[in-house]
Amino acid sequence: MSKLKIYGVPRSRAFRALWLAKELGLDYDNVPVDFATGETRQPTYLEINPNGHVPAIDDDGFILWESMAINLYLAKKYGLGTLYPTALEGEARTWQWSLWGMTEIERNVLTAMFNRAVYPEDKRDAAAADAAEKELQHPLGVLDGAVTKTPYLLGADFTVADLNVAAILSWARPARIDFAPFPKAADWLGRCALRPAAKAARELQR
Ligand SMILES: N[C@@H](CCC(=O)N[C@@H](CS)C(=O)NCC(=O)O)C(=O)O
């Protein structure tokens, strides 16, 4: 049995898997494949993920890519009954929120972040960032409503559904998304981000 490998530098979407690995107390090796140097497009890495993206994992010979698939797999395998629900409905809700994060939130948070914090100042498009933030108003309202009813997305306890959405929204701070209209979502995001495993994963980004 070989140790779990998580491919991708911690400042990439590999952060999501690293945070989860820390929540689950997994013994893993982080292979710091860097998206910024073209390493993700090298033939050796393309054998792991033909898309040329990180993260990917190698779990004792089982190779998997796509950050949400990775987290759902790891949580179900190593956190069933804790971070991953046992009931079919809870599992479906976990998929719902994870897919929602990817389809309703991720692109617009990234657009805002790139145009407010990442691109060189002369390449930033303030209008694109503002439009992306505007698009986020409705889904962030949905999130706010969900965590008004219960402390976490699936109920009383933190699960991988929270982790997956909160990891995507970890870009909201550099993206300077205004959470004032969404106080419950802001509080929920703060609680997720303050978890020791989240802090430990952020430490890896330094
Ligand atoms: N949908 C994919 C997106 C992965 C992705 O685009 N990763 C970026 C880093 S955060 C990457 O590897 N970029 C390098 C490249 O495309 O060459 C996932 O969630 O895993």
mmCIF file of C-alpha atoms and ligand atoms in Angstrom:
data_model
loop_
_atom_site.group_PDB
_atom_site.id
_atom_site.type_symbol
_atom_site.label_atom_id
_atom_site.label_comp_id
_atom_site.label_asym_id
_atom_site.label_seq_id
_atom_site.Cartn_x
_atom_site.Cartn_y
_atom_site.Cartn_z
ATOM 1 C CA MET A 1 0.000 0.000 0.000
ATOM 2 C CA SER A 2 1.639 3.236 -1.061
ATOM 3 C CA LYS A 3 1.061 6.621 0.513
ATOM 4 C CA LEU A 4 -1.599 8.899 -0.978
ATOM 5 C CA LYS A 5 -0.097 11.437 -3.389
ATOM 6 C CA ILE A 6 -1.742 14.829 -3.899
ATOM 7 C CA TYR A 7 -0.417 16.591 -6.995
ATOM 8 C CA GLY A 8 -0.441 20.373 -7.154
ATOM 9 C CA VAL A 9 1.132 23.309 -5.365
ATOM 10 C CA PRO A 10 -0.889 24.392 -2.304
ATOM 11 C CA ARG A 11 -1.760 27.770 -3.849
ATOM 12 C CA SER A 12 -3.659 25.954 -6.626
ATOM 13 C CA ARG A 13 -6.980 24.120 -6.397
ATOM 14 C CA ALA A 14 -4.921 21.375 -4.740
ATOM 15 C CA PHE A 15 -5.610 23.453 -1.609
ATOM 16 C CA ARG A 16 -9.057 21.818 -1.532
ATOM 17 C CA ALA A 17 -7.651 18.305 -1.325
ATOM 18 C CA LEU A 18 -4.913 19.345 1.102
ATOM 19 C CA TRP A 19 -7.460 20.934 3.431
ATOM 20 C CA LEU A 20 -9.550 17.759 3.296
ATOM 21 C CA ALA A 21 -6.530 15.503 3.847
ATOM 22 C CA LYS A 22 -5.781 17.515 6.969
ATOM 23 C CA GLU A 23 -9.390 17.292 8.174
ATOM 24 C CA LEU A 24 -9.226 13.523 7.722
ATOM 25 C CA GLY A 25 -5.775 13.186 9.293
ATOM 26 C CA LEU A 26 -4.473 11.384 6.193
ATOM 27 C CA ASP A 27 -0.855 10.510 5.697
ATOM 28 C CA TYR A 28 -0.028 11.903 2.264
ATOM 29 C CA ASP A 29 2.748 13.252 0.100
ATOM 30 C CA ASN A 30 2.183 16.546 -1.686
ATOM 31 C CA VAL A 31 3.832 16.512 -5.119
ATOM 32 C CA PRO A 32 4.120 20.253 -5.749
ATOM 33 C CA VAL A 33 3.395 20.322 -9.491
ATOM 34 C CA ASP A 34 3.274 24.012 -10.360
ATOM 35 C CA PHE A 35 0.753 25.430 -12.824
ATOM 36 C CA ALA A 36 2.792 28.627 -13.166
ATOM 37 C CA THR A 37 5.922 26.992 -14.579
ATOM 38 C CA GLY A 38 4.305 24.805 -17.223
ATOM 39 C CA GLU A 39 4.936 21.683 -15.151
ATOM 40 C CA THR A 40 1.272 20.719 -15.464
ATOM 41 C CA ARG A 41 1.826 20.359 -19.235
ATOM 42 C CA GLN A 42 4.913 18.129 -19.072
ATOM 43 C CA PRO A 43 4.489 14.605 -20.524
ATOM 44 C CA THR A 44 5.153 12.931 -17.162
ATOM 45 C CA TYR A 45 2.368 14.914 -15.513
ATOM 46 C CA LEU A 46 0.008 14.509 -18.489
ATOM 47 C CA GLU A 47 0.178 10.786 -17.800
ATOM 48 C CA ILE A 48 -1.410 11.555 -14.424
ATOM 49 C CA ASN A 49 -3.918 14.128 -15.647
ATOM 50 C CA PRO A 50 -4.199 14.395 -19.448
ATOM 51 C CA ASN A 51 -5.992 17.747 -18.985
ATOM 52 C CA GLY A 52 -2.790 19.277 -17.668
ATOM 53 C CA HIS A 53 -4.440 20.582 -14.508
ATOM 54 C CA VAL A 54 -3.902 20.186 -10.801
ATOM 55 C CA PRO A 55 -5.040 18.730 -8.506
ATOM 56 C CA ALA A 56 -4.859 15.019 -9.130
ATOM 57 C CA ILE A 57 -4.328 12.184 -6.692
ATOM 58 C CA ASP A 58 -2.764 8.759 -6.738
ATOM 59 C CA ASP A 59 -4.397 6.654 -4.034
ATOM 60 C CA ASP A 60 -2.441 3.401 -4.045
ATOM 61 C CA GLY A 61 -2.441 3.286 -7.841
ATOM 62 C CA PHE A 62 -5.933 4.764 -8.317
ATOM 63 C CA ILE A 63 -5.483 8.019 -10.198
ATOM 64 C CA LEU A 64 -8.226 10.627 -10.063
ATOM 65 C CA TRP A 65 -8.492 14.234 -11.218
ATOM 66 C CA GLU A 66 -11.048 17.080 -10.833
ATOM 67 C CA SER A 67 -10.944 18.695 -7.414
ATOM 68 C CA MET A 68 -14.544 18.002 -6.428
ATOM 69 C CA ALA A 69 -14.399 14.344 -7.526
ATOM 70 C CA ILE A 70 -11.181 13.972 -5.546
ATOM 71 C CA ASN A 71 -12.714 15.446 -2.395
ATOM 72 C CA LEU A 72 -15.933 13.461 -2.658
ATOM 73 C CA TYR A 73 -13.930 10.275 -3.168
ATOM 74 C CA LEU A 74 -11.502 10.917 -0.303
ATOM 75 C CA ALA A 75 -14.256 12.003 2.073
ATOM 76 C CA LYS A 76 -16.392 8.966 1.294
ATOM 77 C CA LYS A 77 -13.460 6.573 1.563
ATOM 78 C CA TYR A 78 -11.902 7.991 4.716
ATOM 79 C CA GLY A 79 -14.642 10.066 6.351
ATOM 80 C CA LEU A 80 -17.877 8.141 5.908
ATOM 81 C CA GLY A 81 -20.163 9.007 8.812
ATOM 82 C CA THR A 82 -18.162 12.081 9.767
ATOM 83 C CA LEU A 83 -17.284 14.434 6.909
ATOM 84 C CA TYR A 84 -19.310 12.386 4.409
ATOM 85 C CA PRO A 85 -22.940 11.528 5.122
ATOM 86 C CA THR A 86 -24.134 7.931 5.220
ATOM 87 C CA ALA A 87 -27.719 8.594 4.080
ATOM 88 C CA LEU A 88 -28.379 8.712 0.335
ATOM 89 C CA GLU A 89 -30.114 12.082 0.685
ATOM 90 C CA GLY A 90 -27.180 13.544 2.580
ATOM 91 C CA GLU A 91 -24.826 12.239 -0.085
ATOM 92 C CA ALA A 92 -26.977 13.809 -2.799
ATOM 93 C CA ARG A 93 -26.970 17.154 -0.943
ATOM 94 C CA THR A 94 -23.175 16.922 -0.770
ATOM 95 C CA TRP A 95 -23.028 16.506 -4.536
ATOM 96 C CA GLN A 96 -25.570 19.309 -4.943
ATOM 97 C CA TRP A 97 -23.480 21.847 -3.044
ATOM 98 C CA SER A 98 -20.182 20.704 -4.564
ATOM 99 C CA LEU A 99 -21.525 20.960 -8.120
ATOM 100 C CA TRP A 100 -23.218 24.240 -7.226
ATOM 101 C CA GLY A 101 -19.910 25.662 -6.047
ATOM 102 C CA MET A 102 -18.246 24.743 -9.320
ATOM 103 C CA THR A 103 -21.035 25.897 -11.619
ATOM 104 C CA GLU A 104 -22.641 28.859 -9.827
ATOM 105 C CA ILE A 105 -19.723 30.401 -7.947
ATOM 106 C CA GLU A 106 -16.249 29.428 -9.086
ATOM 107 C CA ARG A 107 -15.911 31.225 -12.411
ATOM 108 C CA ASN A 108 -17.193 34.559 -11.139
ATOM 109 C CA VAL A 109 -15.068 34.486 -7.978
ATOM 110 C CA LEU A 110 -12.022 33.752 -10.151
ATOM 111 C CA THR A 111 -12.858 36.536 -12.603
ATOM 112 C CA ALA A 112 -13.146 39.021 -9.738
ATOM 113 C CA MET A 113 -9.953 37.768 -8.110
ATOM 114 C CA PHE A 114 -7.872 37.875 -11.300
ATOM 115 C CA ASN A 115 -9.050 41.347 -12.196
ATOM 116 C CA ARG A 116 -8.682 42.787 -8.710
ATOM 117 C CA ALA A 117 -5.632 41.015 -7.329
ATOM 118 C CA VAL A 118 -3.751 38.710 -9.689
ATOM 119 C CA TYR A 119 -3.262 40.322 -13.115
ATOM 120 C CA PRO A 120 -0.705 43.115 -13.399
ATOM 121 C CA GLU A 121 -2.509 46.382 -12.672
ATOM 122 C CA ASP A 122 -2.496 47.512 -16.313
ATOM 123 C CA LYS A 123 -4.147 44.248 -17.401
ATOM 124 C CA ARG A 124 -6.995 44.362 -14.872
ATOM 125 C CA ASP A 125 -10.542 44.861 -16.091
ATOM 126 C CA ALA A 126 -12.489 46.529 -13.294
ATOM 127 C CA ALA A 127 -15.767 46.285 -15.210
ATOM 128 C CA ALA A 128 -15.369 42.503 -15.635
ATOM 129 C CA ALA A 129 -14.699 42.146 -11.913
ATOM 130 C CA ASP A 130 -17.745 44.247 -11.036
ATOM 131 C CA ALA A 131 -19.939 42.269 -13.446
ATOM 132 C CA ALA A 132 -18.705 38.999 -11.925
ATOM 133 C CA GLU A 133 -19.490 40.260 -8.426
ATOM 134 C CA LYS A 134 -22.954 41.268 -9.606
ATOM 135 C CA GLU A 135 -23.521 37.755 -10.984
ATOM 136 C CA LEU A 136 -22.559 36.353 -7.589
ATOM 137 C CA GLN A 137 -25.297 38.231 -5.751
ATOM 138 C CA HIS A 138 -27.973 35.654 -6.395
ATOM 139 C CA PRO A 139 -25.982 32.496 -5.559
ATOM 140 C CA LEU A 140 -24.486 34.157 -2.478
ATOM 141 C CA GLY A 141 -28.039 34.933 -1.400
ATOM 142 C CA VAL A 142 -28.857 31.241 -1.830
ATOM 143 C CA LEU A 143 -25.876 30.322 0.345
ATOM 144 C CA ASP A 144 -26.846 32.910 2.943
ATOM 145 C CA GLY A 145 -30.355 31.463 3.098
ATOM 146 C CA ALA A 146 -29.036 27.920 3.501
ATOM 147 C CA VAL A 147 -26.793 28.738 6.448
ATOM 148 C CA THR A 148 -29.490 30.852 8.057
ATOM 149 C CA LYS A 149 -31.562 27.708 8.541
ATOM 150 C CA THR A 150 -28.737 25.491 9.841
ATOM 151 C CA PRO A 151 -25.152 26.200 10.977
ATOM 152 C CA TYR A 152 -23.682 24.168 8.106
ATOM 153 C CA LEU A 153 -24.901 23.255 4.647
ATOM 154 C CA LEU A 154 -26.098 19.778 5.583
ATOM 155 C CA GLY A 155 -27.275 20.632 9.078
ATOM 156 C CA ALA A 156 -25.609 20.874 12.455
ATOM 157 C CA ASP A 157 -22.181 19.593 11.457
ATOM 158 C CA PHE A 158 -19.365 20.593 9.127
ATOM 159 C CA THR A 159 -19.038 18.200 6.175
ATOM 160 C CA VAL A 160 -17.157 17.976 2.909
ATOM 161 C CA ALA A 161 -20.021 19.964 1.329
ATOM 162 C CA ASP A 162 -18.992 22.965 3.456
ATOM 163 C CA LEU A 163 -15.322 22.352 2.747
ATOM 164 C CA ASN A 164 -15.834 22.227 -1.011
ATOM 165 C CA VAL A 165 -17.876 25.425 -1.175
ATOM 166 C CA ALA A 166 -15.731 27.266 1.400
ATOM 167 C CA ALA A 167 -12.556 26.277 -0.452
ATOM 168 C CA ILE A 168 -13.916 27.841 -3.638
ATOM 169 C CA LEU A 169 -14.921 30.926 -1.656
ATOM 170 C CA SER A 170 -11.459 31.191 -0.123
ATOM 171 C CA TRP A 171 -10.774 33.333 -3.203
ATOM 172 C CA ALA A 172 -13.540 35.763 -2.179
ATOM 173 C CA ARG A 173 -11.202 37.730 0.080
ATOM 174 C CA PRO A 174 -8.538 38.515 -2.574
ATOM 175 C CA ALA A 175 -11.452 39.010 -4.995
ATOM 176 C CA ARG A 176 -12.750 41.639 -2.520
ATOM 177 C CA ILE A 177 -16.303 40.299 -2.736
ATOM 178 C CA ASP A 178 -18.499 42.313 -0.415
ATOM 179 C CA PHE A 179 -20.203 39.936 2.012
ATOM 180 C CA ALA A 180 -22.082 42.707 3.872
ATOM 181 C CA PRO A 181 -25.403 41.701 2.237
ATOM 182 C CA PHE A 182 -24.762 38.068 3.227
ATOM 183 C CA PRO A 183 -23.977 38.104 6.968
ATOM 184 C CA LYS A 184 -24.878 34.473 7.622
ATOM 185 C CA ALA A 185 -22.747 33.287 4.706
ATOM 186 C CA ALA A 186 -19.897 35.495 5.955
ATOM 187 C CA ASP A 187 -20.199 33.986 9.428
ATOM 188 C CA TRP A 188 -20.311 30.439 7.991
ATOM 189 C CA LEU A 189 -17.273 31.121 5.779
ATOM 190 C CA GLY A 190 -15.386 32.512 8.769
ATOM 191 C CA ARG A 191 -16.190 29.409 10.833
ATOM 192 C CA CYS A 192 -15.023 27.111 8.020
ATOM 193 C CA ALA A 193 -11.823 29.094 7.481
ATOM 194 C CA LEU A 194 -10.959 29.043 11.187
ATOM 195 C CA ARG A 195 -10.927 25.266 11.412
ATOM 196 C CA PRO A 196 -7.465 24.007 12.383
ATOM 197 C CA ALA A 197 -7.218 21.910 9.206
ATOM 198 C CA ALA A 198 -8.068 24.926 7.046
ATOM 199 C CA LYS A 199 -5.423 26.980 8.815
ATOM 200 C CA ALA A 200 -2.878 24.194 8.417
ATOM 201 C CA ALA A 201 -3.629 23.971 4.695
ATOM 202 C CA ARG A 202 -3.282 27.763 4.346
ATOM 203 C CA GLU A 203 0.085 27.535 6.111
ATOM 204 C CA LEU A 204 1.259 25.349 3.218
ATOM 205 C CA GLN A 205 0.560 28.254 0.861
ATOM 206 C CA ARG A 206 3.078 30.523 2.581
HETATM 207 N N1 LIG B 1 -11.931 21.807 -12.899
HETATM 208 C C1 LIG B 1 -10.578 21.540 -12.498
HETATM 209 C C2 LIG B 1 -9.763 22.780 -12.770
HETATM 210 C C3 LIG B 1 -8.298 22.540 -12.462
HETATM 211 C C4 LIG B 1 -7.431 23.739 -12.855
HETATM 212 O O1 LIG B 1 -7.746 24.496 -13.803
HETATM 213 N N2 LIG B 1 -6.302 23.883 -12.148
HETATM 214 C C5 LIG B 1 -5.358 24.938 -12.453
HETATM 215 C C6 LIG B 1 -4.646 25.368 -11.177
HETATM 216 S S1 LIG B 1 -5.706 25.956 -9.918
HETATM 217 C C7 LIG B 1 -4.269 24.402 -13.370
HETATM 218 O O2 LIG B 1 -3.825 23.289 -13.205
HETATM 219 N N3 LIG B 1 -3.801 25.210 -14.321
HETATM 220 C C8 LIG B 1 -2.637 24.851 -15.085
HETATM 221 C C9 LIG B 1 -2.901 24.493 -16.494
HETATM 222 O O3 LIG B 1 -4.075 24.500 -16.904
HETATM 223 O O4 LIG B 1 -1.900 24.237 -17.174
HETATM 224 C C10 LIG B 1 -10.558 21.121 -11.032
HETATM 225 O O5 LIG B 1 -11.379 21.645 -10.256
HETATM 226 O O6 LIG B 1 -9.743 20.273 -10.653
#
